[in-house]
Coordinates of C-alpha atoms and ligand atoms in Angstrom, one line a residue:
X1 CA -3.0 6.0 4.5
X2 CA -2.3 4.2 0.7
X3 CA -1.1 7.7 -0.3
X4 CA 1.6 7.8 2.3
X5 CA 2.4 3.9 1.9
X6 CA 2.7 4.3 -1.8
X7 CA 4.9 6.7 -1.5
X8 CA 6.9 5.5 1.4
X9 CA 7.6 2.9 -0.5
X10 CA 8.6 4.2 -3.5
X11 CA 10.9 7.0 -1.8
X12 CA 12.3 5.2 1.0
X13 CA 15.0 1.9 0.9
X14 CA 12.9 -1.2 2.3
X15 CA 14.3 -3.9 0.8
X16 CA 17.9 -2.2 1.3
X17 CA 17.6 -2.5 5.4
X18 CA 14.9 -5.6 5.6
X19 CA 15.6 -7.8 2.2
X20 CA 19.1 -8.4 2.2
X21 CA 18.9 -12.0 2.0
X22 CA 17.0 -13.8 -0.6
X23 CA 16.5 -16.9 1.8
X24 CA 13.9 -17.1 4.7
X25 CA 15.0 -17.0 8.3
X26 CA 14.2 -19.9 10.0
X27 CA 10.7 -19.5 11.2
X28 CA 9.5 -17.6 7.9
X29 CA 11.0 -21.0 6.1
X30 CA 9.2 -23.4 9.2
X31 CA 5.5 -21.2 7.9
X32 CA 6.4 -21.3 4.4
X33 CA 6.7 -25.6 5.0
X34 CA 4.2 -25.9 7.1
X35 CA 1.7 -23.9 4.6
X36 CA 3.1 -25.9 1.6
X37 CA 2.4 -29.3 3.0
X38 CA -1.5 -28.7 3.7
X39 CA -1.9 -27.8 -0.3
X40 CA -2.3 -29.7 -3.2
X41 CA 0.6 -30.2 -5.7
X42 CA 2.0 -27.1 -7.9
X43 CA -0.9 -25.0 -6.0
X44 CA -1.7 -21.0 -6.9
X45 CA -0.5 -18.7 -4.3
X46 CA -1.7 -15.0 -3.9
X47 CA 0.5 -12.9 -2.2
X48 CA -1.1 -9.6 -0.5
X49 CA 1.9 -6.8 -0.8
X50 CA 4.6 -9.4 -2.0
X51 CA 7.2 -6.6 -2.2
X52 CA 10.4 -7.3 -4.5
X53 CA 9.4 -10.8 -4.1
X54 CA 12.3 -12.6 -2.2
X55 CA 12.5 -14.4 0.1
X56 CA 8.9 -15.7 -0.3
X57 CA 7.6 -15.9 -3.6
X58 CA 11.0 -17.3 -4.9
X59 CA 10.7 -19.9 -1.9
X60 CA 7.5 -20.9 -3.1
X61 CA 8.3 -20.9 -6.8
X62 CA 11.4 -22.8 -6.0
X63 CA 8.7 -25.3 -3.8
X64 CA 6.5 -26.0 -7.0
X65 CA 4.1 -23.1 -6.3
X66 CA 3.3 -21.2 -8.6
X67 CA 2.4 -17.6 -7.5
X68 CA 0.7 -13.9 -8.0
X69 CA 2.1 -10.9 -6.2
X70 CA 0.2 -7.8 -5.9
X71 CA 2.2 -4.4 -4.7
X72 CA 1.3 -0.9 -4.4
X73 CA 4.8 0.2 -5.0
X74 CA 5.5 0.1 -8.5
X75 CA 9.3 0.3 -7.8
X76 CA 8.5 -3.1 -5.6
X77 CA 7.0 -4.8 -8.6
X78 CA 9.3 -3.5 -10.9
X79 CA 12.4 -5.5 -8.6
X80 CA 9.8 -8.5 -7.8
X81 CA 9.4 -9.3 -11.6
X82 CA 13.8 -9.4 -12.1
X83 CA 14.1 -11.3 -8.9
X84 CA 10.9 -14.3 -9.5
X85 CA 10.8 -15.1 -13.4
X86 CA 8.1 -17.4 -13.2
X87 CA 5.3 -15.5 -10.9
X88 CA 3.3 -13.0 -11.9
X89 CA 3.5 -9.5 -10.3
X90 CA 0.5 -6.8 -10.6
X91 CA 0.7 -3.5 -9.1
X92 CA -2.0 -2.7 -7.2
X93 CA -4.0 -2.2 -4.0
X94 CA -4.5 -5.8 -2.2
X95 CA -7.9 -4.6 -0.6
X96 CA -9.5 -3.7 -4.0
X97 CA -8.8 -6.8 -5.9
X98 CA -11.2 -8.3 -8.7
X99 CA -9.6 -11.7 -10.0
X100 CA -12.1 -14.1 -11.6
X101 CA -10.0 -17.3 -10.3
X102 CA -9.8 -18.4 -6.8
X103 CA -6.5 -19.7 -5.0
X104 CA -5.8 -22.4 -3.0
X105 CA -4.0 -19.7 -0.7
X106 CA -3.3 -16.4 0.2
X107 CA 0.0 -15.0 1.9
X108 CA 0.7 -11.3 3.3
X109 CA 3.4 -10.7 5.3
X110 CA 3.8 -7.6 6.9
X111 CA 1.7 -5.3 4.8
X112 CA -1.9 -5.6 6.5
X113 CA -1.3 -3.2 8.9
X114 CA -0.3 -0.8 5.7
X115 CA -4.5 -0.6 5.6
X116 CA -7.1 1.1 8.3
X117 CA -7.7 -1.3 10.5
X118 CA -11.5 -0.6 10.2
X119 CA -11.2 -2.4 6.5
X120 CA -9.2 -5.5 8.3
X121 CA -12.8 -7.5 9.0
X122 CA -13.9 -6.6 5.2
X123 CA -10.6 -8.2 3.6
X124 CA -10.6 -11.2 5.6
X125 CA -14.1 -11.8 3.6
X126 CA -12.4 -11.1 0.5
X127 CA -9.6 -13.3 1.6
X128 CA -12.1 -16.3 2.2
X129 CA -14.2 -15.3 -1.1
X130 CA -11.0 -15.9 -3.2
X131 CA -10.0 -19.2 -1.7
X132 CA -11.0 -22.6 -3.2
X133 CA -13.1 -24.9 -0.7
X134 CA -10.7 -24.9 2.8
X135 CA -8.1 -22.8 0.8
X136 CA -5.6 -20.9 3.4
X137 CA -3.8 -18.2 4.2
X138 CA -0.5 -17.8 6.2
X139 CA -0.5 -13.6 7.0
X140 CA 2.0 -11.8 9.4
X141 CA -0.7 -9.2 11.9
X142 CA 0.1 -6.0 13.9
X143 CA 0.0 -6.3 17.5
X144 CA -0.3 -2.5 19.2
X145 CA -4.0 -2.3 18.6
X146 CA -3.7 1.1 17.2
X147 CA -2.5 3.8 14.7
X148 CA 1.1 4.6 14.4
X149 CA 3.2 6.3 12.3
X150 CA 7.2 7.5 12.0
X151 CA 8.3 10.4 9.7
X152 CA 11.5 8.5 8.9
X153 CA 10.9 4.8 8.2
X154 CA 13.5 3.6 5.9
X155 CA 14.0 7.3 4.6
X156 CA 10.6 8.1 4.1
X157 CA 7.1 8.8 6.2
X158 CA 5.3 5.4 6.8
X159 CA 1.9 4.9 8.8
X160 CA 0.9 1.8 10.1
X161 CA -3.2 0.6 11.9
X162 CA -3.1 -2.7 13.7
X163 CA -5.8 -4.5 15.8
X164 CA -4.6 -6.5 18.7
X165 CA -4.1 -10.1 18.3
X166 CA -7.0 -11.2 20.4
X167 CA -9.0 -9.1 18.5
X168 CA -7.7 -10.6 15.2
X169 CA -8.5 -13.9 16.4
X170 CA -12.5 -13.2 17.1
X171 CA -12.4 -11.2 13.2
X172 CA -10.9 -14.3 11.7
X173 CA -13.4 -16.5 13.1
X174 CA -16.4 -14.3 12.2
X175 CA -15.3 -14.2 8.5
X176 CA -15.2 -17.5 8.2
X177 CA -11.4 -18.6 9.3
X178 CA -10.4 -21.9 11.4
X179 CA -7.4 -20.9 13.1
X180 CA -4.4 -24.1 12.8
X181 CA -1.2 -21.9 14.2
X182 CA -1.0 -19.1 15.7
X183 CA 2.8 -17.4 17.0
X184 CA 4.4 -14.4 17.7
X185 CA 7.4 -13.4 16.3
X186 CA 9.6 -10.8 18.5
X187 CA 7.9 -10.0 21.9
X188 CA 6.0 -7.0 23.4
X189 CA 8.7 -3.8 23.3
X190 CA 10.5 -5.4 20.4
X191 CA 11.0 -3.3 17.2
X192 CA 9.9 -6.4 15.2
X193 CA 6.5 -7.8 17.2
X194 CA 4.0 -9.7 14.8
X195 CA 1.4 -12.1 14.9
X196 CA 1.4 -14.7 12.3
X197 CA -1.2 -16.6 11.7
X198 CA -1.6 -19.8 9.6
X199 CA -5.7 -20.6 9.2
X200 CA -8.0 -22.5 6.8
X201 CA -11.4 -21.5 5.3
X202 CA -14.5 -23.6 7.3
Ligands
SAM301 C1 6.8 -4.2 4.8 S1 6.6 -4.5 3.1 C2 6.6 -6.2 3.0 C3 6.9 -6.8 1.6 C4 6.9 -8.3 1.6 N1 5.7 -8.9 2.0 C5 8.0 -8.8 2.4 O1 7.8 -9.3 3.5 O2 9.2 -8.6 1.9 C6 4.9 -4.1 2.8 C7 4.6 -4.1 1.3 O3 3.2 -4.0 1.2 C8 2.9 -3.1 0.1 N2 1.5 -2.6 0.4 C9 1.1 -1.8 1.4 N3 -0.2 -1.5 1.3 C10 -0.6 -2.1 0.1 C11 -1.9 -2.2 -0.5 N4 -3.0 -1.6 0.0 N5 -2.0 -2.9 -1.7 C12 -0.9 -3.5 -2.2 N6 0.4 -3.5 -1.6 C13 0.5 -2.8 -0.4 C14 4.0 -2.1 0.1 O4 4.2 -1.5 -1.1 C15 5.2 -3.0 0.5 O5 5.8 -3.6 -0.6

């Protein structure tokens, strides 16, 4: 799957047809408020797959976060680091990560269900492993419950592995997850159907 996501990525136009603003729509900026006002001042952000970095990780840095994207697109971190001065971009694989620090959150929108689902349980762990004592995460979820994938997804071949949310629920409490919010964006049939979840490490 990280072959054809890398280079789905790197060939096709995502942030052309998704990130034409560089603001938040109005539930991504409700998340991104909520999430800010449970952590301490100036906290450290990870974000899983932060893409060319707007609208989140300029929100945050804008907020007083300061923040560290990871990307498997190069092209994505290359367009992150012009667009947020003051984070830190790294390209690499979110799932195989090996930071010495721990963060008082983690965010990943739209970019778990880039990974085989079967390695979903193991980076919740890692998730909760690099979080300070009841660090959090706020992380958009897949909702088919299955595989999926479309030979033209913003110009290029794109794959996709998703739990269902019920499922993501029991995972998220087994690795060590306190659920605070949990909402769909979109609705079942939609194009656009997520799960976002906002949770805190027990
Ligand atoms: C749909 S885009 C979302 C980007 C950003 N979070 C946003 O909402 O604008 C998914 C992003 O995840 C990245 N990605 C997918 N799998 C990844 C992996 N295993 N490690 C790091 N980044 C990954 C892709 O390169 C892409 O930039």
């Amino acid at each position: 799957m990280r072959k054809i996501v890398e280079e789905g990525y790197e060939k096709g136009d995502y942030a052309g047809t998704f990130r034409i603003s560089d603001k938040p729509n109005e539930m991504e900026e409700g998340f991104l408020k909520k999430l800010i006002k449970l952590l301490p001042k100036n906290p450290h952000i990870l974000d899983f797959g932060c893409g060319i970095g707007v609208p989140f990780d300029k929100y945050l840095d804008d907020h007083g976060c300061k923040v560290t994207g990871i990307d498997i697109s190069q092209k994505h971190i290359n367009e992150a680091k012009k667009n947020v001065h003051n984070a830190k971009f790294i390209k690499g694989d979110f799932s195989k990560t090996d930071f010495q620090e721990t963060f008082d959150a983690i965010i990943s929108f739209y970019a778990i269900f880039h990974i085989p689902r079967e390695e979903h349980k193991e980076l919740f762990l890692n998730m909760a492993d690099l979080l300070k004592k009841e660090g959090k995460i706020l992380i958009t979820l897949g909702t088919s419950g299955s595989y999926g994938e479309e030979e033209n997804w913003c110009g290029a071949k794109m794959v996709w592995s998703t739990y269902k949310p019920e499922m993501y629920k029991k995972l998220l409490d087994e690795t060590g997850f306190k659920i605070l919010e949990a909402t769909f964006e979109g609705k079942q049939g939609d194009k656009e159907y997520h799960f976002w979840v906002l949770a805190q490490k027990k």
